[in-house]
mmCIF file with all atom_site columns, C-alpha atoms in Angstrom:
data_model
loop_
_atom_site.group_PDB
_atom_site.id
_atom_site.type_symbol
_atom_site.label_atom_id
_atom_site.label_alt_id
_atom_site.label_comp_id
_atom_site.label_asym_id
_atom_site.label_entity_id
_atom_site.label_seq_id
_atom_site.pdbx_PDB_ins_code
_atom_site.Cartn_x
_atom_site.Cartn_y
_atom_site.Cartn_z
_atom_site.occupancy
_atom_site.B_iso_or_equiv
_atom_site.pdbx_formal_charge
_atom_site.auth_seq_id
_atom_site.auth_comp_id
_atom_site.auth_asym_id
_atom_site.auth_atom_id
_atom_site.pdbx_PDB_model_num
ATOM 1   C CA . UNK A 1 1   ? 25.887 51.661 -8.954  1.00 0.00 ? 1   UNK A CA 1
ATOM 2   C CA . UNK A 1 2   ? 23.301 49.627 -11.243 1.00 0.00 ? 2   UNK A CA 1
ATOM 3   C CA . UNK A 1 3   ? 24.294 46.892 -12.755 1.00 0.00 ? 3   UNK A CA 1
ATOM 4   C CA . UNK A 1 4   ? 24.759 45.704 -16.283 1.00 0.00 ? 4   UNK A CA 1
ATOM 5   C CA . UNK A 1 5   ? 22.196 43.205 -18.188 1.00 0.00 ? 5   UNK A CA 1
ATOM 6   C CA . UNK A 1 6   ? 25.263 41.817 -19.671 1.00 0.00 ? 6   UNK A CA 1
ATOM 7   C CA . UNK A 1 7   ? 28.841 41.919 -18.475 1.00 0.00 ? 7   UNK A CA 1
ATOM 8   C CA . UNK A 1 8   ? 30.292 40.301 -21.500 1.00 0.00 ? 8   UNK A CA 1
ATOM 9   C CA . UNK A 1 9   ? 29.777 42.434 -24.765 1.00 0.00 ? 9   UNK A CA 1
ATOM 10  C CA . UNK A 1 10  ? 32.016 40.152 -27.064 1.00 0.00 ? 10  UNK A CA 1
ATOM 11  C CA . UNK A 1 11  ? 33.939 37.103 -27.435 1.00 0.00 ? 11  UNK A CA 1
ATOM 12  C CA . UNK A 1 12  ? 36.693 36.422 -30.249 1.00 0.00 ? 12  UNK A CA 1
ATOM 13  C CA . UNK A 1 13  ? 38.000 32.617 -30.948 1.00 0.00 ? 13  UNK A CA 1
ATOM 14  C CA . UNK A 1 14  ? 41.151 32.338 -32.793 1.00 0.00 ? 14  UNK A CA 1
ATOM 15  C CA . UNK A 1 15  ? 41.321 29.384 -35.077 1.00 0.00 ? 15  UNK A CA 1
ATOM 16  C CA . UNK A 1 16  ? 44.237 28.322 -37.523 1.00 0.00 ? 16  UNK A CA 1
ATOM 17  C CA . UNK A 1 17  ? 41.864 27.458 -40.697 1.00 0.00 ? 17  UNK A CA 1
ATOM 18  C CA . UNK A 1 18  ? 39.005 29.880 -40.903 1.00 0.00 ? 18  UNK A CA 1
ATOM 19  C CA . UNK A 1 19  ? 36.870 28.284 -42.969 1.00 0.00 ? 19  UNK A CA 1
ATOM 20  C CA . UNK A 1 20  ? 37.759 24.621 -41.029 1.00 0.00 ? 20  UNK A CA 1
ATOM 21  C CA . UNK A 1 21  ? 36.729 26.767 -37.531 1.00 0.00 ? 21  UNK A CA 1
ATOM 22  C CA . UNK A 1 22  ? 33.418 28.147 -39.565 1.00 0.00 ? 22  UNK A CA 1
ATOM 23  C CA . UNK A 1 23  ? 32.908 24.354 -40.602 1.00 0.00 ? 23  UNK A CA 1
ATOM 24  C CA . UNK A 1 24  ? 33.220 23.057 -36.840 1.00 0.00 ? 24  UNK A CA 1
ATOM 25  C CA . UNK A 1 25  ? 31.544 25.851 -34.941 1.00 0.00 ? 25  UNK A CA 1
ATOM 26  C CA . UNK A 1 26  ? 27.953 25.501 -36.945 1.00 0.00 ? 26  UNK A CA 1
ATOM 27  C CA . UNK A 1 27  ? 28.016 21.636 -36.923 1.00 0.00 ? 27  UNK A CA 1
ATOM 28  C CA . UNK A 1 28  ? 28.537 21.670 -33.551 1.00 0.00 ? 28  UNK A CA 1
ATOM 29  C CA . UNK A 1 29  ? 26.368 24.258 -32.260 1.00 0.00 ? 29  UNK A CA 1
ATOM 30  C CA . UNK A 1 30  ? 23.875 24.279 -34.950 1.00 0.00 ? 30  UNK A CA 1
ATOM 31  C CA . UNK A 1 31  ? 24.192 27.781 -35.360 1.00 0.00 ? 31  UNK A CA 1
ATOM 32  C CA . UNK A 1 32  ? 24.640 30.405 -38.111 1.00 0.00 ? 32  UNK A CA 1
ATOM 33  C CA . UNK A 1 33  ? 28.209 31.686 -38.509 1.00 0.00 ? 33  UNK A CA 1
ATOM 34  C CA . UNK A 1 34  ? 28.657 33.976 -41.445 1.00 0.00 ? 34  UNK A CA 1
ATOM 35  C CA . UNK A 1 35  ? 31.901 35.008 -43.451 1.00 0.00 ? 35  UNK A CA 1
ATOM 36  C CA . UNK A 1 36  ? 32.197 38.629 -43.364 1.00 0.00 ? 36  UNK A CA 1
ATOM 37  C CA . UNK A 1 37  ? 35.051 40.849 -44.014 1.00 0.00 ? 37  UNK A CA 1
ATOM 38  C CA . UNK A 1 38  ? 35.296 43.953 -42.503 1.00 0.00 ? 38  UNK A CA 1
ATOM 39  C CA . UNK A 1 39  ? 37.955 46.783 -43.695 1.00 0.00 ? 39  UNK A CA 1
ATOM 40  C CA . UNK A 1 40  ? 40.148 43.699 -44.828 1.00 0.00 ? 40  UNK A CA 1
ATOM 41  C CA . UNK A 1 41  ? 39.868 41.675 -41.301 1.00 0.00 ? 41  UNK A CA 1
ATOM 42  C CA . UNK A 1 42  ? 37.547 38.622 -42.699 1.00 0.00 ? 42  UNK A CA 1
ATOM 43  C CA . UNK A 1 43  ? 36.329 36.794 -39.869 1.00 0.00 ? 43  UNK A CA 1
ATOM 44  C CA . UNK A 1 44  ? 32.759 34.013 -39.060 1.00 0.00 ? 44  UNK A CA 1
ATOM 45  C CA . UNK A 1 45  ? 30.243 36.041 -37.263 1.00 0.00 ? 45  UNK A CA 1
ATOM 46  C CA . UNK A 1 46  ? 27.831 34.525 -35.063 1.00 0.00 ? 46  UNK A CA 1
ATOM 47  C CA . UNK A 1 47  ? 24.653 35.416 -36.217 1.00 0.00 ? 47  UNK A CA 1
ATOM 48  C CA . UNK A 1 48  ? 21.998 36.903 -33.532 1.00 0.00 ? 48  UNK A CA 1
ATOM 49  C CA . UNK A 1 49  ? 18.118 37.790 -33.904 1.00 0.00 ? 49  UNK A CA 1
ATOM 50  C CA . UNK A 1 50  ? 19.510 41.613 -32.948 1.00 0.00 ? 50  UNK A CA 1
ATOM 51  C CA . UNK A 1 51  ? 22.603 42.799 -34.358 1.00 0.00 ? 51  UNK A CA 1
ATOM 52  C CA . UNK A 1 52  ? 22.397 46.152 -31.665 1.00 0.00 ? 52  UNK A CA 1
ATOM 53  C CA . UNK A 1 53  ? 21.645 44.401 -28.816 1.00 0.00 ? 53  UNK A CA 1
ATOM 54  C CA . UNK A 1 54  ? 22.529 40.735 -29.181 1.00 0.00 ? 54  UNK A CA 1
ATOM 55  C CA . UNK A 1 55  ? 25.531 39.453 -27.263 1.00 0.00 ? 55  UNK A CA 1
ATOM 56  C CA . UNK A 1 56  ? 27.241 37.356 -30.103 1.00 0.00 ? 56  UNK A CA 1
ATOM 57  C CA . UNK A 1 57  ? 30.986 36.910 -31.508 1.00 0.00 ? 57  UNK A CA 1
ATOM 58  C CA . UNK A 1 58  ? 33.524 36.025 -34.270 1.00 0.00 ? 58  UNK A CA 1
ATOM 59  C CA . UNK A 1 59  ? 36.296 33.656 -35.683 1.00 0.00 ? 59  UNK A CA 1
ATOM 60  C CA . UNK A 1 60  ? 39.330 35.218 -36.631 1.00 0.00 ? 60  UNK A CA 1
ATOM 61  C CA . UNK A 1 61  ? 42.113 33.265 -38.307 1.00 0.00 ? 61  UNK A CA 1
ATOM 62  C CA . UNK A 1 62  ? 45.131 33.857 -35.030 1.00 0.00 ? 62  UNK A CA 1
ATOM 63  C CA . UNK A 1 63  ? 47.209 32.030 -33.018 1.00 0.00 ? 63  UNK A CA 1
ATOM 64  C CA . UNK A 1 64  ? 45.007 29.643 -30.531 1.00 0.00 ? 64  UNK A CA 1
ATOM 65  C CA . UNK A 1 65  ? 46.971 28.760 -27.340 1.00 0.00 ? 65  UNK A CA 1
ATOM 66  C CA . UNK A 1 66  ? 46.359 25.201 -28.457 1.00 0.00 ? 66  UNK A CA 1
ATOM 67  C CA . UNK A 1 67  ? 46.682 23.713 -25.008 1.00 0.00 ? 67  UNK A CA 1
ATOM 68  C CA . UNK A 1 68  ? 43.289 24.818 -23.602 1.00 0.00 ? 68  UNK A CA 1
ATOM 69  C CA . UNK A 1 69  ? 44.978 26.835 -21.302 1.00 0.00 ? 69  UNK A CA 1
ATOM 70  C CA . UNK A 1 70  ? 43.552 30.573 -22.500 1.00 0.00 ? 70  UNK A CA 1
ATOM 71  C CA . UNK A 1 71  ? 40.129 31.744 -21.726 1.00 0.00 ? 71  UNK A CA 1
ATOM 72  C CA . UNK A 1 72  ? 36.728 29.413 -22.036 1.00 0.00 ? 72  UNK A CA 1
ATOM 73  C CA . UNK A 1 73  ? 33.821 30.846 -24.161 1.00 0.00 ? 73  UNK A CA 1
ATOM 74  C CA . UNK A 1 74  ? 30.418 29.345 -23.526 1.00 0.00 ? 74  UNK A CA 1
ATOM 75  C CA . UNK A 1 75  ? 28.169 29.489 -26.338 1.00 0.00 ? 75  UNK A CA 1
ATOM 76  C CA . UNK A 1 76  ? 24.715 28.450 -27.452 1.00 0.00 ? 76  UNK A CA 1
ATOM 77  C CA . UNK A 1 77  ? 24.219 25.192 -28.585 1.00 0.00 ? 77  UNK A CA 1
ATOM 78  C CA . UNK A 1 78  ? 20.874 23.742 -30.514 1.00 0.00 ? 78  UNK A CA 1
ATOM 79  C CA . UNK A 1 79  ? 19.727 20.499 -29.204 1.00 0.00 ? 79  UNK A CA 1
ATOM 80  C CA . UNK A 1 80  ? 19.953 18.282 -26.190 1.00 0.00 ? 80  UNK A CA 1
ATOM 81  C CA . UNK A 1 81  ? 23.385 18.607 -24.818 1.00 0.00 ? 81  UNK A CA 1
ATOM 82  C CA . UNK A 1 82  ? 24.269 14.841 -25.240 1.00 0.00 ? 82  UNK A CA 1
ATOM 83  C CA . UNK A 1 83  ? 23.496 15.193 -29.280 1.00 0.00 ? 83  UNK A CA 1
ATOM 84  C CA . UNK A 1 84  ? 25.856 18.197 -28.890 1.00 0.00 ? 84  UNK A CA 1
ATOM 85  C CA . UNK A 1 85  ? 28.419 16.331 -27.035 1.00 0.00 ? 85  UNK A CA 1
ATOM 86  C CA . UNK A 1 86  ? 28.285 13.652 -30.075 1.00 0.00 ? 86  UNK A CA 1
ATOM 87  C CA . UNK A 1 87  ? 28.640 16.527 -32.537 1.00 0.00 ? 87  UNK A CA 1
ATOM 88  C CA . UNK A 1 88  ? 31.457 17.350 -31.334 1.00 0.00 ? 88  UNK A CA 1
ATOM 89  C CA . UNK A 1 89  ? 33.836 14.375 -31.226 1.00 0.00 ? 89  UNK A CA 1
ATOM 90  C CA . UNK A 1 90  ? 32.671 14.049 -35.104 1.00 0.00 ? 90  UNK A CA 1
ATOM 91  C CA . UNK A 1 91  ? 33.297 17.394 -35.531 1.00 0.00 ? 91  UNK A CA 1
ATOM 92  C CA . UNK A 1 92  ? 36.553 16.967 -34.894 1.00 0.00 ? 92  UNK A CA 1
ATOM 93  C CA . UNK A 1 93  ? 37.309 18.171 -31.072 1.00 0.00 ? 93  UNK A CA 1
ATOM 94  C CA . UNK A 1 94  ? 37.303 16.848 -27.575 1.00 0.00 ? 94  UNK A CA 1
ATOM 95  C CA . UNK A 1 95  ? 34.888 16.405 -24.800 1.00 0.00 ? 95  UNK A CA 1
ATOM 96  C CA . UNK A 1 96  ? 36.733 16.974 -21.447 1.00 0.00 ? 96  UNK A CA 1
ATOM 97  C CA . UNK A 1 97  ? 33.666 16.730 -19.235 1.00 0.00 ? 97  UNK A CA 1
ATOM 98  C CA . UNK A 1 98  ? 30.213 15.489 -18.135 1.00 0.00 ? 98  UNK A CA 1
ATOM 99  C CA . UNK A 1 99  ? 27.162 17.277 -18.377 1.00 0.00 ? 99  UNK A CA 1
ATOM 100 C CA . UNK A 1 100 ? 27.273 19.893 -15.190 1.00 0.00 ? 100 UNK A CA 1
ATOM 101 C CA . UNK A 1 101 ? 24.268 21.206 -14.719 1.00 0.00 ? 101 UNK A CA 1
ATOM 102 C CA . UNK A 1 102 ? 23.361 25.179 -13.314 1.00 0.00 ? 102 UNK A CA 1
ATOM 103 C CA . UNK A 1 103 ? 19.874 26.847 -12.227 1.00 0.00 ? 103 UNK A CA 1
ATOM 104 C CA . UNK A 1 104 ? 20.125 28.251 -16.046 1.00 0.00 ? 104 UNK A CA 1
ATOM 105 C CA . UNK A 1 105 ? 20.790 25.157 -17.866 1.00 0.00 ? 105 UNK A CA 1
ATOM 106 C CA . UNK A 1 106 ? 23.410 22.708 -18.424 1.00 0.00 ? 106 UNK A CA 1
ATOM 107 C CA . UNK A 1 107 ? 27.252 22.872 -20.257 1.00 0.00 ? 107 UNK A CA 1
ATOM 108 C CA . UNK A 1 108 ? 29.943 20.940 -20.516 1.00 0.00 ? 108 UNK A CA 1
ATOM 109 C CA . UNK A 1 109 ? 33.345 21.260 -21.614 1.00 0.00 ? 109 UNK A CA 1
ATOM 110 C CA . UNK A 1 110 ? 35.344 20.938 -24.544 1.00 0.00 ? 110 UNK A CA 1
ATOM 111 C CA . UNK A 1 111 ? 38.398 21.561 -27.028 1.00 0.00 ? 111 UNK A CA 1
ATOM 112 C CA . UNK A 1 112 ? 37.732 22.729 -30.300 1.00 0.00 ? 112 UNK A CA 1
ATOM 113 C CA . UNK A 1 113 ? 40.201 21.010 -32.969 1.00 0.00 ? 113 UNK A CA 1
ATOM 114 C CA . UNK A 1 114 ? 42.887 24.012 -32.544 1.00 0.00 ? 114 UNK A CA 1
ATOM 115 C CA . UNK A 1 115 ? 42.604 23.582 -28.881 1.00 0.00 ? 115 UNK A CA 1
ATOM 116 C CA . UNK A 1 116 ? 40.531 26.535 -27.591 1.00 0.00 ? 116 UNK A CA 1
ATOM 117 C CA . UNK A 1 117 ? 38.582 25.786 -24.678 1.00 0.00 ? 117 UNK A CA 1
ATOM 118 C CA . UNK A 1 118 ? 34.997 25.899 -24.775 1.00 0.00 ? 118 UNK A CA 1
ATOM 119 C CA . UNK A 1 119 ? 31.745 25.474 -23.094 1.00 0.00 ? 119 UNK A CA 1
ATOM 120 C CA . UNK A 1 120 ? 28.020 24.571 -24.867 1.00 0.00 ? 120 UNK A CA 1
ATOM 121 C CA . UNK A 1 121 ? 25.416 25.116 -23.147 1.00 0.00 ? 121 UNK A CA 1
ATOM 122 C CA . UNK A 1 122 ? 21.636 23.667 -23.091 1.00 0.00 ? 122 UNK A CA 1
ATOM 123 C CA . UNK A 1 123 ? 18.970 26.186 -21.783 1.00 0.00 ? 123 UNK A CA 1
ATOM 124 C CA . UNK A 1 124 ? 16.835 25.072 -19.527 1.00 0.00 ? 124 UNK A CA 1
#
């Protein structure tokens, strides 16, 4: 069996303001999200160089488990990861760790304001 390049093909946030999540989620990681609406489901899209073979994702206005207990998405973030960190306390959410730092990079966690756990990441 050969493996994949990428094992993860999507990732979906749910936030309870969709235009507050859009507002948070580009400060913090100083990427484009875009409001789309697709067949009546308006959601921010992450934007990628490659829409057919970038791995990117979407806010959706749901039902976060606001406890940080549901799954952690890791996503890009522009800048030195202690600017980031700084981003997002103004932004409006949590930083629940250091810096921990991987061959790839570094991340650390966090809790966006609805409570979804998250991870940004610095490249190496």
């Amino acid at each position: 069996m050969t493996s994949p390049q990428h094992t993860t093909v999507w990732a979906e946030l749910p936030v309870t303001d969709l235009d507050k999540g859009i507002a948070f989620y580009s400060a913090v990681t100083g990427l484009e999200i875009n409001k789309t609406d697709m067949d009546g489901n308006v959601m921010g899209m992450f934007k990628v160089s490659d829409d057919m073979t970038g791995v990117a994702g979407h806010l959706y206005q749901g039902k976060p488990a606001g406890d940080g207990s549901g799954p952690t998405v890791h996503l890009l973030a522009m800048g030195k990861l202690e600017e980031v960190m700084q981003r997002v306390t103004k932004a409006g959410g949590d930083v629940v760790s250091e810096p921990i730092a991987i061959p790839a990079g570094r991340f650390f966690y966090a809790k966006d304001p609805d409570g979804n756990s998250i991870g940004l990441f610095e490249a190496s």
